[in-house]
Coordinates of C-alpha atoms in Angstrom, one line a residue:
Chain B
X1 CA 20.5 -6.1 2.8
X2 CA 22.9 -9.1 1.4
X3 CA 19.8 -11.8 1.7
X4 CA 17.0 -8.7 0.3
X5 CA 20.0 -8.5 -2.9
X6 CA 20.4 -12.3 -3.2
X7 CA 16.4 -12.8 -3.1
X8 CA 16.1 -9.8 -5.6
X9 CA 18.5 -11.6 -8.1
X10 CA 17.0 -14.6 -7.9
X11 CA 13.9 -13.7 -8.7
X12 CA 14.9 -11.8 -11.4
X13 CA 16.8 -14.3 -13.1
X14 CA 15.0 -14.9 -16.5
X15 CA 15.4 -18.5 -16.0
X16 CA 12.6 -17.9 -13.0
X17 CA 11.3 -14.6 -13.8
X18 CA 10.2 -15.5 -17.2
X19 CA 8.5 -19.5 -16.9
X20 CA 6.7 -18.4 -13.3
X21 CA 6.0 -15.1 -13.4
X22 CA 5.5 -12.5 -16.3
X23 CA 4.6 -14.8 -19.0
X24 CA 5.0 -17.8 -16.8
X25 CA 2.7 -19.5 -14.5
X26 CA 1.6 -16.7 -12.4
X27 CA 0.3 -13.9 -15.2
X28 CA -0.9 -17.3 -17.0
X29 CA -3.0 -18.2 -14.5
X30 CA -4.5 -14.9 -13.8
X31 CA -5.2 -14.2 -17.4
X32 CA -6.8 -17.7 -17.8
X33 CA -9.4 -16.3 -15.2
X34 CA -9.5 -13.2 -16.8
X35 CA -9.7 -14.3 -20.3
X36 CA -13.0 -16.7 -19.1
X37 CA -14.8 -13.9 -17.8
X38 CA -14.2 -12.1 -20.9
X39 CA -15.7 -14.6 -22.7
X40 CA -18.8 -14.9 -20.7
X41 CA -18.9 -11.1 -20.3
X42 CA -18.4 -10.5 -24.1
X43 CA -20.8 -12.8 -25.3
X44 CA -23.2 -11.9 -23.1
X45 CA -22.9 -8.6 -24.2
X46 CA -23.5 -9.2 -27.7
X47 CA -26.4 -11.6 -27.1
X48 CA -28.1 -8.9 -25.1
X49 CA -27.8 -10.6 -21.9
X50 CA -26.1 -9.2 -18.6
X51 CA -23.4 -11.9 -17.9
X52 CA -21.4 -12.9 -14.4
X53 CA -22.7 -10.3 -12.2
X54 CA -24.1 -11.0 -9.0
X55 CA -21.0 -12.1 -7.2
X56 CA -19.2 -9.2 -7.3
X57 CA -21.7 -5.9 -8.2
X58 CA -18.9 -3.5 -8.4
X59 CA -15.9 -5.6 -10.2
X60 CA -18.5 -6.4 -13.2
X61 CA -19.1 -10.2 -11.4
X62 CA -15.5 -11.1 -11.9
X63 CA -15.2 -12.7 -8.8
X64 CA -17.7 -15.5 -10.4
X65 CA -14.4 -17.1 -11.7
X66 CA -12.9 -17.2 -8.5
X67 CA -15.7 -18.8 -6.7
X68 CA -16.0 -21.5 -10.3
X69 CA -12.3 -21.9 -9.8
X70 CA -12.7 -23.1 -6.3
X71 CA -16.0 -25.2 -6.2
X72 CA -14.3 -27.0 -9.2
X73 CA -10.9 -27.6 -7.1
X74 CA -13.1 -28.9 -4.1
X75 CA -15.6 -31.0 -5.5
X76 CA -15.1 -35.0 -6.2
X77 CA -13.1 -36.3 -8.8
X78 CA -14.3 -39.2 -10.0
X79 CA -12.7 -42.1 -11.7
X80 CA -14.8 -44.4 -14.2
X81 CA -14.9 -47.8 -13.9
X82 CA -12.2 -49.6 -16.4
X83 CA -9.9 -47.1 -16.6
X84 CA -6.2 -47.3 -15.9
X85 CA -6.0 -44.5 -13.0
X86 CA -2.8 -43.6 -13.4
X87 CA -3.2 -42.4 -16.8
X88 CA -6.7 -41.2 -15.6
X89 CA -5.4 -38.7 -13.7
X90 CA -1.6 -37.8 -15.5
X91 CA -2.8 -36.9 -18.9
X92 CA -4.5 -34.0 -18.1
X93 CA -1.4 -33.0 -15.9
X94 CA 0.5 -33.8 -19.0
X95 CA -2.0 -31.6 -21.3
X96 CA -1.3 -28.6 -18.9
X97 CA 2.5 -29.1 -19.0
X98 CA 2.8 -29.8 -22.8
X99 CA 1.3 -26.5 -23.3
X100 CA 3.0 -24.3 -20.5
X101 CA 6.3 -25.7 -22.0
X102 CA 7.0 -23.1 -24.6
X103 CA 6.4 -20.3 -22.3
X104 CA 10.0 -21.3 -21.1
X105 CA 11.3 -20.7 -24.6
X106 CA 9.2 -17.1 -25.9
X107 CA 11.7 -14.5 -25.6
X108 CA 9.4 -11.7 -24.3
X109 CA 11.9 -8.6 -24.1
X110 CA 15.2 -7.5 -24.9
X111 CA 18.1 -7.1 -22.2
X112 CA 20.1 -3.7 -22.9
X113 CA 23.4 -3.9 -21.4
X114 CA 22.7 -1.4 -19.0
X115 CA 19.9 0.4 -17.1
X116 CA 17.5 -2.1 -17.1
X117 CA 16.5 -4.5 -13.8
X118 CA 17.7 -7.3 -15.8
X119 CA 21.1 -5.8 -17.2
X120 CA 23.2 -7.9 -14.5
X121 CA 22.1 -11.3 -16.5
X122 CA 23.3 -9.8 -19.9
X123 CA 25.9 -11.9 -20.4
X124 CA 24.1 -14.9 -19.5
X125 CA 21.5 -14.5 -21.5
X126 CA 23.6 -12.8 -25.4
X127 CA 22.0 -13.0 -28.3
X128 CA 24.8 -12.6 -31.0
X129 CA 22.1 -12.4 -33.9
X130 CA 21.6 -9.2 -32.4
X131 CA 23.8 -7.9 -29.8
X132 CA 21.8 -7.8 -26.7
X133 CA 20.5 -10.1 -23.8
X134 CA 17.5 -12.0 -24.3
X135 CA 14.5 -12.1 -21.2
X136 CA 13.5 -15.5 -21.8
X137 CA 13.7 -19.1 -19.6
X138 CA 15.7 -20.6 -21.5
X139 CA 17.9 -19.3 -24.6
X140 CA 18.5 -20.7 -28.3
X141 CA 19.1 -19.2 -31.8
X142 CA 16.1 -21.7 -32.8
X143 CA 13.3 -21.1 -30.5
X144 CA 10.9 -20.8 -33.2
X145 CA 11.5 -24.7 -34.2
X146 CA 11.8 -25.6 -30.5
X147 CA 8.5 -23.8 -29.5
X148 CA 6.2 -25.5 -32.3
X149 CA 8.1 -28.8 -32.1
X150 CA 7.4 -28.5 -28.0
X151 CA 3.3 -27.1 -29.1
X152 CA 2.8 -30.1 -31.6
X153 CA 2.8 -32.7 -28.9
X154 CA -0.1 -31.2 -26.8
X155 CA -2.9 -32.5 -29.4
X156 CA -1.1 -36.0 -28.7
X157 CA -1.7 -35.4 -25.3
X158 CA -5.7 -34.9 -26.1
X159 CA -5.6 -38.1 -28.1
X160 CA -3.9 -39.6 -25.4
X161 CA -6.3 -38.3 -22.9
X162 CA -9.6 -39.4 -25.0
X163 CA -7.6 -42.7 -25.3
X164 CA -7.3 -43.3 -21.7
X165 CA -10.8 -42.2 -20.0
X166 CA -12.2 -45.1 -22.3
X167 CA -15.3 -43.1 -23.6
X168 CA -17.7 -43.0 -26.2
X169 CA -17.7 -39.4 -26.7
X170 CA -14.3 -39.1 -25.9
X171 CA -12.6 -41.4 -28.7
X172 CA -14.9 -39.3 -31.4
X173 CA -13.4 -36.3 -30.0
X174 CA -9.9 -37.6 -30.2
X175 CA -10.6 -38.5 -34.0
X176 CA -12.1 -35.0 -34.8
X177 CA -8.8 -33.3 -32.6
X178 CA -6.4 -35.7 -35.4
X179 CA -8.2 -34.7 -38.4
X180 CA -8.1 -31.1 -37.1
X181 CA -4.4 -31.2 -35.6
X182 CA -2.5 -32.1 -38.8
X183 CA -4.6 -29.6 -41.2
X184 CA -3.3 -26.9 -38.9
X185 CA -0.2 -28.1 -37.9
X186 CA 0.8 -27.8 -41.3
X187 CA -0.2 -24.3 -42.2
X188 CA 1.5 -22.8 -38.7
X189 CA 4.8 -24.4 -39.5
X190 CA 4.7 -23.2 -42.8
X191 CA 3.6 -19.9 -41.8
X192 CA 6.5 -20.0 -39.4
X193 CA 9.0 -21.1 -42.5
X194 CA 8.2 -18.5 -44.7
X195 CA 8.8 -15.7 -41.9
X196 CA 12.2 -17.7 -41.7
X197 CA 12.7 -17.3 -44.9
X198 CA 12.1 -13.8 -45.2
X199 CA 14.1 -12.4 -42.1
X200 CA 17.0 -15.6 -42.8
X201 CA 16.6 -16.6 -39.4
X202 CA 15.0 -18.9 -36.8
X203 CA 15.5 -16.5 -33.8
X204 CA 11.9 -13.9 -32.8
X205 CA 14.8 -12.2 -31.0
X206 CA 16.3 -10.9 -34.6
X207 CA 13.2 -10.7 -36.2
X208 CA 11.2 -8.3 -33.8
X209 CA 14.9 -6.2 -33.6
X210 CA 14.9 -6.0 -37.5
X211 CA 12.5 -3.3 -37.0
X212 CA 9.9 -4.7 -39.5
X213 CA 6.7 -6.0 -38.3
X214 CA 5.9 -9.4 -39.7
X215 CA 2.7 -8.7 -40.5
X216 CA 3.7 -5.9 -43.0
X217 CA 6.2 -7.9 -44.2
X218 CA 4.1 -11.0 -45.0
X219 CA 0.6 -10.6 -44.2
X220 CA -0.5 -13.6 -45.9
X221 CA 1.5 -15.8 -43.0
X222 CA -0.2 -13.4 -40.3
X223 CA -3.8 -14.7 -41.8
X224 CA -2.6 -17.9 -42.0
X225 CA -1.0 -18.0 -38.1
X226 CA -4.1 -16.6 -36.8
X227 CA -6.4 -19.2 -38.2
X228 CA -4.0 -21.8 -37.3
X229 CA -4.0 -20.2 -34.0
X230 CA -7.9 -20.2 -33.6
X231 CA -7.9 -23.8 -35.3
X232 CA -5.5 -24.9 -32.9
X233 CA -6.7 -23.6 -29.8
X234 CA -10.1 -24.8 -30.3
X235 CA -11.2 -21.4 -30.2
X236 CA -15.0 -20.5 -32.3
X237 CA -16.0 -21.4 -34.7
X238 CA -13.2 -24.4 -34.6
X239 CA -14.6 -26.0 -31.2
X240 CA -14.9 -29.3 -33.3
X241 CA -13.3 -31.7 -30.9
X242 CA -15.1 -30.4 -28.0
X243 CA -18.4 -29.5 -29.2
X244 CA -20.5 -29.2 -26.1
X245 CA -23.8 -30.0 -28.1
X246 CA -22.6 -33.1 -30.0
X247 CA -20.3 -34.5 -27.9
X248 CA -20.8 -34.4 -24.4
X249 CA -17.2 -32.3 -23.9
X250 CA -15.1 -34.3 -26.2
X251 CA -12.1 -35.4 -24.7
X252 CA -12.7 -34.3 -21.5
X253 CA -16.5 -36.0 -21.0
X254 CA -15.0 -38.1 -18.2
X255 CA -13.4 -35.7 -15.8
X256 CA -14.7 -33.5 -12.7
X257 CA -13.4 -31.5 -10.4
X258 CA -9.9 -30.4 -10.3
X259 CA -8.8 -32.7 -13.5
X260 CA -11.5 -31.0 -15.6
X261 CA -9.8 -27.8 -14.9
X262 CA -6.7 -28.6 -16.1
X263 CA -7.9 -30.0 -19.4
X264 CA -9.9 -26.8 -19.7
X265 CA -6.8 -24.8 -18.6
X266 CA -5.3 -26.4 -21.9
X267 CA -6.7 -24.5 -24.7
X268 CA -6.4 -21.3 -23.1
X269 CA -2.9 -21.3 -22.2
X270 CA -2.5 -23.1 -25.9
X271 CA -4.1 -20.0 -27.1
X272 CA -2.1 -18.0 -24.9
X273 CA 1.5 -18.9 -26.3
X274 CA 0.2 -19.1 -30.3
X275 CA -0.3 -15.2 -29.1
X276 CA 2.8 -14.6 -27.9
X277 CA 4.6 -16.1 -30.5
X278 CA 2.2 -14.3 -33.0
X279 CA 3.1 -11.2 -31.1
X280 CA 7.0 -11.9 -31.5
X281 CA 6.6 -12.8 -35.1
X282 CA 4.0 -10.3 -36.5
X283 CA 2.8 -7.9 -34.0
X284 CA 6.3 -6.2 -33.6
X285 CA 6.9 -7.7 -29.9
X286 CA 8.3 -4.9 -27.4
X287 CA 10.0 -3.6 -30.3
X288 CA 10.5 -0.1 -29.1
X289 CA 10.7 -0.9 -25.8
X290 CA 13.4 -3.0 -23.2
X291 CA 13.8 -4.8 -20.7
X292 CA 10.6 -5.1 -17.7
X293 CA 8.4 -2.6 -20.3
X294 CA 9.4 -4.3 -23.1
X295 CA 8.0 -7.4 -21.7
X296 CA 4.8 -5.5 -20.7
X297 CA 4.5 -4.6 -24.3
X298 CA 4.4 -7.6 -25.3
X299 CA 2.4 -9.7 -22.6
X300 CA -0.4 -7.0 -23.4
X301 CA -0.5 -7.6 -26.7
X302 CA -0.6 -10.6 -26.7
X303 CA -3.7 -11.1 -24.2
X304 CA -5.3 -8.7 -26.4
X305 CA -4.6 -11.4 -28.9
X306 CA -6.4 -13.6 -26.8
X307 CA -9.4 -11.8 -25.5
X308 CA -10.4 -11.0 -29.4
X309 CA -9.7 -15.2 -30.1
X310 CA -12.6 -15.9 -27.6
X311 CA -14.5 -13.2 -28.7
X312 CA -15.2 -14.6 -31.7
X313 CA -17.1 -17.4 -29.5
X314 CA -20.3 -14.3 -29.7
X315 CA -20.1 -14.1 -33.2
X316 CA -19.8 -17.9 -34.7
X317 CA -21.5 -21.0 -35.1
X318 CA -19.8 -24.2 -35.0
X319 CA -18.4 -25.5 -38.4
X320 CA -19.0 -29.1 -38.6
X321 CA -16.0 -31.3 -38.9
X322 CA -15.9 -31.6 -42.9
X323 CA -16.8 -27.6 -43.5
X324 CA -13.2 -26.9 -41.1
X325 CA -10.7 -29.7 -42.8
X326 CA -12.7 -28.3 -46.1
X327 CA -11.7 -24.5 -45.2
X328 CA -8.1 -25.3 -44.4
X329 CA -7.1 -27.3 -46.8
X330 CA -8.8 -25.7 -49.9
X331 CA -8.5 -22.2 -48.9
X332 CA -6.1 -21.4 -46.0
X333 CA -3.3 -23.9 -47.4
X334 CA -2.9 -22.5 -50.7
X335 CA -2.6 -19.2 -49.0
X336 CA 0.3 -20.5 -46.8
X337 CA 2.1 -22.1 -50.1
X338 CA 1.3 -18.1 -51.3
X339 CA 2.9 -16.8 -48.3
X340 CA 5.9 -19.4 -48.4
X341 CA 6.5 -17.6 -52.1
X342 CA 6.3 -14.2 -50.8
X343 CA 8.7 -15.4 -47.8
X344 CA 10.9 -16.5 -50.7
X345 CA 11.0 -13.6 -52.9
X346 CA 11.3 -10.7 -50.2
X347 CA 13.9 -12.2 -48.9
X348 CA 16.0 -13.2 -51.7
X349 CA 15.5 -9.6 -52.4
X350 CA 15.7 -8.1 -48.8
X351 CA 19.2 -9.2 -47.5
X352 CA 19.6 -7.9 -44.3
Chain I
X1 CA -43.8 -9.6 -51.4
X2 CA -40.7 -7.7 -54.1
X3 CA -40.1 -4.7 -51.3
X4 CA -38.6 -7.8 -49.1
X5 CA -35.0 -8.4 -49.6
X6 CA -33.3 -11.6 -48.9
X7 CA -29.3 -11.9 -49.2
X8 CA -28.4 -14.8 -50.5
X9 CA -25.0 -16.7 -50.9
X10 CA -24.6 -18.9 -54.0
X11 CA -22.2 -21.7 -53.9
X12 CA -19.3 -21.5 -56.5
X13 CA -18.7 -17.4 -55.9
X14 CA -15.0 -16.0 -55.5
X15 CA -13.9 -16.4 -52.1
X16 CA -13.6 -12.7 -51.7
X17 CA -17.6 -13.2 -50.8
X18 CA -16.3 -15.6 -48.2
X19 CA -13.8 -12.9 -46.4
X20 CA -16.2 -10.2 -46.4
X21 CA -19.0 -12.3 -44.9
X22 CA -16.2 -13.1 -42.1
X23 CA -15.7 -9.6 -41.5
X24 CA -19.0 -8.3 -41.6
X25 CA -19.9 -11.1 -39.1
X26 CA -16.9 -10.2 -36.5
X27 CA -17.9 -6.3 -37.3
X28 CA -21.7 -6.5 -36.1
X29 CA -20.4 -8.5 -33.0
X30 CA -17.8 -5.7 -32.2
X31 CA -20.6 -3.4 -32.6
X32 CA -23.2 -4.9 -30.3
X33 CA -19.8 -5.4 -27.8
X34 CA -19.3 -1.6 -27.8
X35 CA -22.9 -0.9 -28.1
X36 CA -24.6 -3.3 -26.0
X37 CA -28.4 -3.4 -26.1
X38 CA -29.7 -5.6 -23.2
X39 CA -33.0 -6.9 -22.9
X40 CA -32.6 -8.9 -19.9
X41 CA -34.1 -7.1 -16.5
X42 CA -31.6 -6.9 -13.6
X43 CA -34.7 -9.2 -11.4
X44 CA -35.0 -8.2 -7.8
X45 CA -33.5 -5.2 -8.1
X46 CA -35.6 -3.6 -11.8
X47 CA -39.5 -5.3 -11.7
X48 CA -41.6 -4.9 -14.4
X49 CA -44.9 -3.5 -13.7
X50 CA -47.6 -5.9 -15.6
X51 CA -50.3 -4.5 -17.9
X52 CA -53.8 -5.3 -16.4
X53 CA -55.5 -8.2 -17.5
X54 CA -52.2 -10.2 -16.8
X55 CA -52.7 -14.2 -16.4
X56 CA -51.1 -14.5 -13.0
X57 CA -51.8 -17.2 -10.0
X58 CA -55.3 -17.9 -9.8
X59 CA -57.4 -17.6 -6.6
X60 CA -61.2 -18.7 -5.9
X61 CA -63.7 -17.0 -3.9
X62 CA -65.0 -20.2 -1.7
X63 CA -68.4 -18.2 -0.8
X64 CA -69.0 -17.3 -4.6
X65 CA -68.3 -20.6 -5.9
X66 CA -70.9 -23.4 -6.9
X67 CA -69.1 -26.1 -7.4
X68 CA -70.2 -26.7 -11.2
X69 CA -67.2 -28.6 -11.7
X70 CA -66.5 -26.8 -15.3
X71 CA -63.0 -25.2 -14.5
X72 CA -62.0 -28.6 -13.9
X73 CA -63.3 -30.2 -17.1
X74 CA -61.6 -27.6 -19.2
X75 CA -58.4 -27.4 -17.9
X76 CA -56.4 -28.5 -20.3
X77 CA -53.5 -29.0 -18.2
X78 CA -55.0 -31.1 -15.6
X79 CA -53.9 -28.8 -12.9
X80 CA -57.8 -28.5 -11.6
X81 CA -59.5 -31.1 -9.8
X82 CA -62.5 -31.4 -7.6
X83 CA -62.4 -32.0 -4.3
X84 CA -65.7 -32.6 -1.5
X85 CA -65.3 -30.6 1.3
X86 CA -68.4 -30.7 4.4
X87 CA -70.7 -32.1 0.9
X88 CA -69.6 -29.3 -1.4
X89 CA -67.3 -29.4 -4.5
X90 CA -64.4 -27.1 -4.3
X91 CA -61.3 -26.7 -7.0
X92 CA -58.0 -27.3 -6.2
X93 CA -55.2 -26.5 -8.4
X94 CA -51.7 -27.7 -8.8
X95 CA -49.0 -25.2 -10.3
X96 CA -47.2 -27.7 -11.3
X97 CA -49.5 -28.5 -14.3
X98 CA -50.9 -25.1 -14.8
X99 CA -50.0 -23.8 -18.2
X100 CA -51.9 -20.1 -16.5
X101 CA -54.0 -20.1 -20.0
X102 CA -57.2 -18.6 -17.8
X103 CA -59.3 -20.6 -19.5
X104 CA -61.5 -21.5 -15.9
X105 CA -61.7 -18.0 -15.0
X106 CA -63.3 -17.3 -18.5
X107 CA -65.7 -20.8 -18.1
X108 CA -67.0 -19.8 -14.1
X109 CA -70.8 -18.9 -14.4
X110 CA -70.6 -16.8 -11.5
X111 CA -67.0 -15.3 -11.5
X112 CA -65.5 -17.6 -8.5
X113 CA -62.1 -17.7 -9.9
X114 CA -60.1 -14.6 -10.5
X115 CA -56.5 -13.9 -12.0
X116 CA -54.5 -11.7 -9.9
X117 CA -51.3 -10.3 -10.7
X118 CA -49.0 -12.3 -9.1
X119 CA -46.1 -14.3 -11.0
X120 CA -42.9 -14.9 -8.9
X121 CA -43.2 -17.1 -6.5
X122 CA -40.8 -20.0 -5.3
X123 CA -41.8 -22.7 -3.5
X124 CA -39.4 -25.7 -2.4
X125 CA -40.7 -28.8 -3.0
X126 CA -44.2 -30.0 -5.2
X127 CA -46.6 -30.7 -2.4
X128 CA -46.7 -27.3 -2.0
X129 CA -47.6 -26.6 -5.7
X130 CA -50.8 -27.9 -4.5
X131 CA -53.5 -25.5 -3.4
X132 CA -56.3 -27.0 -1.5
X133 CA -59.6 -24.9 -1.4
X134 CA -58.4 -23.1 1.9
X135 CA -54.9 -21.7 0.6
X136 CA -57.2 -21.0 -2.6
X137 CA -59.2 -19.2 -1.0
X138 CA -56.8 -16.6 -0.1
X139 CA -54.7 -13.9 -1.9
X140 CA -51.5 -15.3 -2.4
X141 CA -48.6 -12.7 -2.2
X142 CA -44.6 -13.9 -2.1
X143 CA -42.8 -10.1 -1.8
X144 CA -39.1 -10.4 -3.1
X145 CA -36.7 -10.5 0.3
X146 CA -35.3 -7.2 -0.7
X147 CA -37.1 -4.5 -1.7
X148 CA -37.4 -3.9 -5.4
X149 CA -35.7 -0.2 -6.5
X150 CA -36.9 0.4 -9.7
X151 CA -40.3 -0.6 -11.4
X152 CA -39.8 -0.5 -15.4
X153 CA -42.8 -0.4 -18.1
X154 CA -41.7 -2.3 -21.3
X155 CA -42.1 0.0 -24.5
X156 CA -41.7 -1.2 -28.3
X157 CA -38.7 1.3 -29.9
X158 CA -37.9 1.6 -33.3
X159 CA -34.2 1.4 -33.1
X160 CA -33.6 -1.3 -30.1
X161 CA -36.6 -3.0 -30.6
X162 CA -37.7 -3.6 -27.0
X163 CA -36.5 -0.5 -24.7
X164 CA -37.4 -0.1 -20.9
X165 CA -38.1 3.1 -18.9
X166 CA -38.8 3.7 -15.5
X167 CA -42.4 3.2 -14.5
X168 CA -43.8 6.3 -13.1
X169 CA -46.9 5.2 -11.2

């Protein structure tokens, strides 16, 4: 019974629990499959078509991703001549990582002090913005900076990896992901600043406790997150840098196999945490809710988030490059200056 | 022509035009998600039963045939040739070419080439696209492996545009 206790607390521990397996790796890598179906299923739907369904009749051909997932983990990777393959083969690695990172830093629930799983590690884990533990990897009072600052370096990444598979198709890609990464770079920190400026704090903890949704509270910045979101995640109708019918696959023309996978396995899980943080900030988190449910709450949420983020790959067209930098910069960035105001005003006014 | 309307989208409107375009877009696509209305035919399980007079695989009745040599000279797919076989011109035909526009079974004098109904067949390589005047001669039948449950008709709806309902022949 000692070793069963020991194993239970250690895979409880937030620092474990929550990087590998609710929001972590684990859920992460199930939803990526299940958020790919989706996106075949959904489309197909709406283009009047059938979708994945002869390799699993009863489970609505869900087990197509499976058998996708693991012909592309056992067939050849191939290396180009006149690349460095080192680099070749780290920076898609490096893509993955840059954009798993944050999931170490989300909170995704609240730790009452008692009757919850978690209450043993809520000491370790006290939040004194708000009086309770935190279920997250890793704690700070400034995980809003920390996760963007950690988010910002995965188009970097892409530029790297266009960089080093010495391509064509690749470099224009990279270019495209540059022009694209700064415009909406810009409008999700400043999104970001003016709910900081609104709830006087850089914690999600305090602002999903305050008990106000974000997106009541400042709709403008929940318009402006979620395009940044789509923008950023390369999402329709912003798959500029990877534009299948243009350029080969962007960035990733080069790879097969295994490494293509993970530079696929990017966006999505890119996608995945702008959701969870837009969950935290706007969406009211696991507000009602503690501990393993709250974290449900939110995790659901969230990949609802998601699924409707590819849906929009039915509905769309691809922008060209000049129609997206034109959209963002014209329209959605005097909207985040408008929503940076609002920040200002409601909470000069609202001090909590 | 006036009873036709066309919605257009000048440049240089408000932007409110902008959102709502946006939204209706994402609207109709969440209504054809809840909605769906497929078209596509589930194939070896759902067949659809052809309408007579379909332009299927050809085959030639060798005893009928004269050997005129016009199917060949207005194919306009190349697809029939001529071959001698024991002094007598036959037609061969090569589906690889053939564009099944009928156009030799309208041309034969004496009704030696026939379209039957046949449309979904595999074969796996291109030699075997080739028919010589034996294999021509014959009816030429590939039945799906598995039996085929349902047979559909297509009918023309009003609503869905193209709607299918079980066959009852």
């Amino acid at each position: 019974m000692n070793i069963l206790f020991d194993i239970r607390y250690y895979i409880l521990y937030p620092s474990f629990f929550a990087p590998i397996i609710l929001p972590g790796l684990i859920f992460t890598a199930i939803l990526l499959l299940t958020t790919i179906w989706f996106e075949r299923k959904a489309a197909a739907r709406v283009q009047m078509r059938v979708g994945p369904y002869y390799a699993s009749k009863r489970l609505g051909g869900y087990l197509q991703l499976v058998a996708d997932a693991l012909k592309f983990v056992f067939s050849e990777v191939i290396v180009p001549d006149g690349v460095n393959p080192t680099l070749f083969a780290l920076t898609p690695v490096l893509v993955v990582a840059m954009s798993f990172l944050p999931l170490a830093v989300i909170p995704v629930s609240v730790i009452p002090p008692s009757g919850s799983i978690f209450s043993i590690y809520f000491y370790d884990f006290y939040d004194p913005n708000v009086g309770l533990g935190v279920l997250v990897g890793l704690f700070t009072q400034y995980n809003m900076l920390l996760i963007l600052a950690i988010e910002s370096i995965y188009p970097a990444m892409i530029i790297l990896m266009a960089w080093s598979t010495n391509n064509r198709f690749a470099i224009v890609g990279a270019v495209r992901e540059s022009y694209l990464s700064v415009s909406y770079d810009v409008l999700l920190l400043m999104s970001t600043i003016s709910m900081a400026l609104e709830y006087h704090t850089l914690d999600l903890v305090k602002i999903v406790q305050s008990g106000v949704p974000g997106i009541l509270a400042n709709p403008l910045a929940a318009v402006t997150f979620f395009i940044a979101m789509i923008i950023g995640s390369a999402r329709f109708p912003f798959d500029i840098a990877e534009a299948d019918t243009e350029l080969v696959l962007g960035p990733a023309t080069e790879y097969s196999g295994l490494l293509f996978v993970l530079t696929m396995a990017g966006s999505y899980v890119g996608n995945f945490v702008y959701a969870l943080v837009f969950t935290d900030m706007f969406l009211w988190g696991w507000y009602p809710l503690s501990g393993f449910p709250g974290a449900l709450l939110t995790v659901i949420k969230a990949s609802i988030l998601v699924f409707f983020s590819v849906f929009l790959r039915s509905v769309y067209g691809r922008y060209r490059l000049d129609q997206a930098l034109r959209g963002s910069w014209k329209y959605i960035f005097p909207l985040a200056i408008a929503s940076m105001f609002l920040g200002l005003v409601v909470g000069y006014l609202w001090i909590q | 022509m006036d009873s036709v309307k066309i919605k257009e989208y000048k440049k240089g409107e408000s932007p409110f035009n902008v959102v709502s375009g946006h939204l209706q877009a994402v609207g109709a696509g969440i209504k054809y998600f809840v909605k769906p209305q497929r078209i596509t035919l589930k194939y070896p399980d759902e067949s659809m039963s052809l309408p007579t007079g379909y332009r299927g695989m050809i085959r030639l009745y060798k005893d009928v045939c004269i050997g005129c040599t016009l199917c060949a000279m207005v194919c306009p797919a190349d697809a029939m040739k001529m071959v001698t076989d024991q002094g007598k011109k036959f037609p061969t035909i090569n589906y690889g070419r053939c564009v099944f526009c009928a156009f030799c079974v309208d041309i034969c004098p004496v009704d030696a080439l026939k379209e039957t109904g046949v449309h979904d067949a595999a074969f796996s390589n291109r030699r075997e696209l080739i028919f010589n005047p034996e294999k021509f001669d014959q009816d030429f039948d590939q039945p799906p492996l598995r039996p085929v449950v349902r047979k559909v008709k297509a009918v023309i709806d009003e609503d869905k545009g193209i709607k299918y309902v079980p066959d009852t022949e």
